[in-house]
Amino acid sequence: MKKVPLLEIFGPTIQGEGMVIGQKTMFLRTGGCDYRCSWCDSAFTWDGSQKPDLMEAQEIVTQLEAKGGSLFSHVTISGGNPALHDGLGEVVRLLQEKGIQTAVETQGSFWKEWMTDIDEVTISPKPPSSGMQTNWEQLDTYIHRLKGRQKKQVSLKVVIFDETDLSYAAEVHERYPEVEMFLQTGNDEWSTAENQWLLTHLLNRYEWLVEQALHSERLNDVKVLPQLHTLLWGNKQGV
Amino acid sequence: MKKVPLLEIFGPTIQGEGMVIGQKTMFLRTGGCDYRCSWCDSAFTWDGSQKPDLMEAQEIVTQLEAKGGSLFSHVTISGGNPALHDGLGEVVRLLQEKGIQTAVETQGSFWKEWMTDIDEVTISPKPPSSGMQTNWEQLDTYIHRLKGRQKKQVSLKVVIFDETDLSYAAEVHERYPEVEMFLQTGNDEWSTAENQWLLTHLLNRYEWLVEQALHSERLNDVKVLPQLHTLLWGNKQGV
Ligand code: SF4
Ligand code: SF4
C-alpha cells in the first residue's frame, strides 16, 4: 500500500477557483512538487517549511470523515502536484465507493492512471512569469487522455500576472479550443495579513485581467475568475 | 416577425453569476416580468421607469455586432423574464448561425420552445422572501424539458436573503438532485453608490451564506457564489 504525504486535510469549505468555483468541498493537500514557480502560493508544500504526514488511503478517508462528518459529498485534491503520488488512486477509489465526487488540480507534468477516475480535472499549465517551461507534447497527451470521458470533465486554468502570461494563455486556448478555459488572477501578495488592503489590491488585479480579456479577440471564449477564498479570508491557510 | 422589447444591449463584459460565472459575454436585457419580487434588482425592466425599444431579431443582432465587434462569441439573455418573448427564438437562431453560444435566465414561469436551443439555461425559482409562490408542477415540467439535451446545460439558482430562503433552496435541491445547484447572495442594497461600503457588506453577506451552506447536510452538493460584477462595479447599470 503506497503512502501519500499530506500537508493539510480541511473542510468543509468552498472551492474558491476554477471550473467548480463555489462548490462545497473538503480539501486534501499533498506535499511535494516537481515545479518551482517563482510566485508559488503553496511553496510550503515543497520548501521544507512544513512536514507532511505519510498516510495510507484508508487513514486519509477516515480523517476526512472525522473532520467533515456528514457535511460533505465532494473532495478536492490539491498540492503541490498531486500527480506525483500513486497512493491517491486508492483514496479516489474509496471515496467513489461512498458516492463522493472528486476534483484535482495539476500542472500536467506527470501522468497517473487514477487521473481518469476524477470527476473534475483542472490542468493548470504555468505561464512564463512562473519561470517554468511548458512541454507541449506532454500536455497534448494529458488532455487527450482526459477529454471525452463519460460524465467527467476537464478544464484548463492559467494564472495570469502580466501581458506575456496573457499571450501564453491565448496560445493554450488556441491549441485546445474545445477545452473549457479559465483565466485567474494570481495572488502576488500571499504573505500580507492586511486583509482590507489585500482585498482592494486583488479586486484591482481582477478588474485589470477582466479588461485585458474583454479587449482580446483571442480570448473571446474564456472565463475570468478571481480567487473567492482569498477575497473572503485573505491569506489564511486551511480555510 | 415578432418584436422584442429591449432595455439594454451591452458588452462585452463578464457574466457575474451562476453556472457560467466569469464567462466573457454580451448581454441582452428584455423588458417586462410576470413576477414582482420584493427585492427585484432590475425592477426598471417592468416598473415603467425605463422605456424599452421594440426591436426585430435582425436589428438586435446588428446592434450586438455594432457594440461587440469581433470581441464576443457568447450572448446572455436576461430580464425581466425573457421567456415572455416569442421573438427571441429568431434572435437565438441568428446567433447560432454565426456560431455564437447563448445563455438565458428565467424564473421558469413561462415556457417557450426556443428555450431548448439555448446552450446554458439558468432557472431561478424565487424563494419566500421575494413574496412570490412557486408552482412546483410547472417547474417539474420545465426542468424535464431541459434536462438531458445534447451538449446543452441546465442549472438551478436560488437567491438567498434569510434562513427561510435557505430551506426553500434545500427543498428545490432535494426535488431536483441531479440538476447543478447554485446559491447566490442577493443584493439588498442595490441603490447605494457607496462602493467601498457595499463591497464589505456584500462580502459579509456572502460569508454568511457560505457558513450556512457549510453547516447544512441538505446542502452538501451545492455551489455558493457572490455576484462578481457587483464586487467589481457596485450598482452601476450596463456593465
Ligand atoms: S506547480 Fe503549483 S505547487 Fe508546484 S511550484 Fe508551481 S504553483 Fe507551486
Ligand atoms: S423574476 Fe426577476 S425580473 Fe422578475 S420581479 Fe423577480 S427578480 Fe425581478
PDB file of C-alpha atoms in Angstrom, chain A residues 12-15 19-25 70-74 101 120 153 180 182 196 199-200 203-204 206-207 210-226 228 231-233, chain B residues 12-15 19-25 70-74 101 120 153 180 182 196 199-200 203-204 206-207 210-226 228 231-233:
ATOM      1  CA  PRO A  12     -15.910  21.538   4.540  1.00  0.00           C
ATOM      2  CA  THR A  13     -15.234  24.814   2.779  1.00  0.00           C
ATOM      3  CA  ILE A  14     -15.818  26.398  -0.617  1.00  0.00           C
ATOM      4  CA  GLN A  15     -13.715  25.805  -3.721  1.00  0.00           C
ATOM      5  CA  MET A  19     -14.333  25.021 -13.008  1.00  0.00           C
ATOM      6  CA  VAL A  20     -16.294  24.201  -9.851  1.00  0.00           C
ATOM      7  CA  ILE A  21     -15.889  27.577  -8.166  1.00  0.00           C
ATOM      8  CA  GLY A  22     -18.202  27.880  -5.176  1.00  0.00           C
ATOM      9  CA  GLN A  23     -18.524  24.089  -4.717  1.00  0.00           C
ATOM     10  CA  LYS A  24     -18.832  22.871  -1.138  1.00  0.00           C
ATOM     11  CA  THR A  25     -15.892  20.535  -0.708  1.00  0.00           C
ATOM     12  CA  SER A  70     -21.927  14.070   7.157  1.00  0.00           C
ATOM     13  CA  LEU A  71     -21.338  17.561   5.791  1.00  0.00           C
ATOM     14  CA  PHE A  72     -19.632  16.734   2.506  1.00  0.00           C
ATOM     15  CA  SER A  73     -20.057  14.859  -0.760  1.00  0.00           C
ATOM     16  CA  HIS A  74     -17.090  16.303  -2.664  1.00  0.00           C
ATOM     17  CA  GLN A 101     -17.238  13.263  -6.053  1.00  0.00           C
ATOM     18  CA  GLU A 120     -13.316  17.287 -12.431  1.00  0.00           C
ATOM     19  CA  GLN A 153     -14.937  16.997 -17.044  1.00  0.00           C
ATOM     20  CA  GLU A 180     -13.148  24.960 -21.100  1.00  0.00           C
ATOM     21  CA  PHE A 182     -10.248  29.738 -17.130  1.00  0.00           C
ATOM     22  CA  GLN A 196      -8.571  45.187   3.718  1.00  0.00           C
ATOM     23  CA  LEU A 199      -8.967  42.907  -0.917  1.00  0.00           C
ATOM     24  CA  THR A 200      -8.714  46.180  -2.806  1.00  0.00           C
ATOM     25  CA  LEU A 203     -10.083  43.296  -6.942  1.00  0.00           C
ATOM     26  CA  ASN A 204      -7.953  45.799  -8.849  1.00  0.00           C
ATOM     27  CA  TYR A 206      -9.080  41.083 -11.197  1.00  0.00           C
ATOM     28  CA  GLU A 207     -10.529  44.138 -12.901  1.00  0.00           C
ATOM     29  CA  VAL A 210     -11.164  41.251 -16.982  1.00  0.00           C
ATOM     30  CA  GLU A 211     -10.345  44.350 -19.059  1.00  0.00           C
ATOM     31  CA  GLN A 212      -7.494  42.565 -20.825  1.00  0.00           C
ATOM     32  CA  ALA A 213      -9.703  39.602 -21.717  1.00  0.00           C
ATOM     33  CA  LEU A 214     -12.553  41.847 -22.874  1.00  0.00           C
ATOM     34  CA  HIS A 215     -10.245  43.563 -25.345  1.00  0.00           C
ATOM     35  CA  SER A 216      -8.657  40.428 -26.766  1.00  0.00           C
ATOM     36  CA  GLU A 217     -10.285  38.660 -29.718  1.00  0.00           C
ATOM     37  CA  ARG A 218      -8.114  35.619 -28.994  1.00  0.00           C
ATOM     38  CA  LEU A 219      -9.768  35.352 -25.584  1.00  0.00           C
ATOM     39  CA  ASN A 220     -13.435  35.521 -26.580  1.00  0.00           C
ATOM     40  CA  ASP A 221     -14.473  32.163 -25.158  1.00  0.00           C
ATOM     41  CA  VAL A 222     -12.853  32.230 -21.742  1.00  0.00           C
ATOM     42  CA  LYS A 223     -13.999  32.587 -18.158  1.00  0.00           C
ATOM     43  CA  VAL A 224     -12.163  35.115 -15.986  1.00  0.00           C
ATOM     44  CA  LEU A 225     -12.289  34.467 -12.247  1.00  0.00           C
ATOM     45  CA  PRO A 226     -10.793  35.740  -9.000  1.00  0.00           C
ATOM     46  CA  LEU A 228     -13.030  33.670  -3.854  1.00  0.00           C
ATOM     47  CA  LEU A 231     -11.457  37.651  -1.155  1.00  0.00           C
ATOM     48  CA  LEU A 232     -13.193  36.141   1.886  1.00  0.00           C
ATOM     49  CA  TRP A 233     -10.367  35.051   4.105  1.00  0.00           C
TER      50      TRP A 233
ATOM     51  CA  PRO B  12     -18.540  42.561 -23.943  1.00  0.00           C
ATOM     52  CA  THR B  13     -18.389  42.074 -20.206  1.00  0.00           C
ATOM     53  CA  ILE B  14     -18.174  39.236 -17.697  1.00  0.00           C
ATOM     54  CA  GLN B  15     -21.096  37.093 -16.531  1.00  0.00           C
ATOM     55  CA  MET B  19     -23.293  28.389 -13.997  1.00  0.00           C
ATOM     56  CA  VAL B  20     -21.022  30.266 -16.400  1.00  0.00           C
ATOM     57  CA  ILE B  21     -19.659  32.773 -13.900  1.00  0.00           C
ATOM     58  CA  GLY B  22     -16.709  34.659 -15.343  1.00  0.00           C
ATOM     59  CA  GLN B  23     -17.707  33.965 -18.969  1.00  0.00           C
ATOM     60  CA  LYS B  24     -16.934  36.736 -21.452  1.00  0.00           C
ATOM     61  CA  THR B  25     -20.310  37.630 -22.919  1.00  0.00           C
ATOM     62  CA  SER B  70     -15.264  40.755 -33.165  1.00  0.00           C
ATOM     63  CA  LEU B  71     -14.851  40.645 -29.388  1.00  0.00           C
ATOM     64  CA  PHE B  72     -17.552  38.132 -28.475  1.00  0.00           C
ATOM     65  CA  SER B  73     -18.729  34.584 -29.081  1.00  0.00           C
ATOM     66  CA  HIS B  74     -21.334  34.353 -26.300  1.00  0.00           C
ATOM     67  CA  GLN B 101     -23.242  30.494 -27.817  1.00  0.00           C
ATOM     68  CA  GLU B 120     -26.911  27.300 -20.848  1.00  0.00           C
ATOM     69  CA  GLN B 153     -26.796  22.522 -19.850  1.00  0.00           C
ATOM     70  CA  GLU B 180     -26.499  21.588 -10.782  1.00  0.00           C
ATOM     71  CA  PHE B 182     -26.246  27.425  -7.200  1.00  0.00           C
ATOM     72  CA  GLN B 196     -16.461  50.575  -0.587  1.00  0.00           C
ATOM     73  CA  LEU B 199     -18.185  45.725  -1.043  1.00  0.00           C
ATOM     74  CA  THR B 200     -17.689  44.971   2.650  1.00  0.00           C
ATOM     75  CA  LEU B 203     -18.643  40.025   1.214  1.00  0.00           C
ATOM     76  CA  ASN B 204     -20.115  39.753   4.718  1.00  0.00           C
ATOM     77  CA  TYR B 206     -21.503  36.053   1.058  1.00  0.00           C
ATOM     78  CA  GLU B 207     -19.512  34.763   4.032  1.00  0.00           C
ATOM     79  CA  VAL B 210     -21.110  30.146   2.776  1.00  0.00           C
ATOM     80  CA  GLU B 211     -21.228  29.391   6.516  1.00  0.00           C
ATOM     81  CA  GLN B 212     -24.893  28.421   6.315  1.00  0.00           C
ATOM     82  CA  ALA B 213     -24.278  26.039   3.424  1.00  0.00           C
ATOM     83  CA  LEU B 214     -21.213  24.525   5.084  1.00  0.00           C
ATOM     84  CA  HIS B 215     -23.282  23.618   8.150  1.00  0.00           C
ATOM     85  CA  SER B 216     -26.246  22.145   6.281  1.00  0.00           C
ATOM     86  CA  GLU B 217     -26.233  18.464   5.347  1.00  0.00           C
ATOM     87  CA  ARG B 218     -29.113  19.142   2.945  1.00  0.00           C
ATOM     88  CA  LEU B 219     -26.831  21.485   1.022  1.00  0.00           C
ATOM     89  CA  ASN B 220     -23.762  19.279   0.567  1.00  0.00           C
ATOM     90  CA  ASP B 221     -23.720  19.308  -3.220  1.00  0.00           C
ATOM     91  CA  VAL B 222     -24.228  22.980  -3.986  1.00  0.00           C
ATOM     92  CA  LYS B 223     -22.128  25.836  -5.274  1.00  0.00           C
ATOM     93  CA  VAL B 224     -22.241  29.106  -3.330  1.00  0.00           C
ATOM     94  CA  LEU B 225     -21.382  32.225  -5.310  1.00  0.00           C
ATOM     95  CA  PRO B 226     -21.380  36.001  -4.960  1.00  0.00           C
ATOM     96  CA  LEU B 228     -18.783  39.249  -9.269  1.00  0.00           C
ATOM     97  CA  LEU B 231     -17.989  43.255  -6.300  1.00  0.00           C
ATOM     98  CA  LEU B 232     -16.210  44.927  -9.212  1.00  0.00           C
ATOM     99  CA  TRP B 233     -18.535  47.679 -10.237  1.00  0.00           C
TER     100      TRP B 233
END
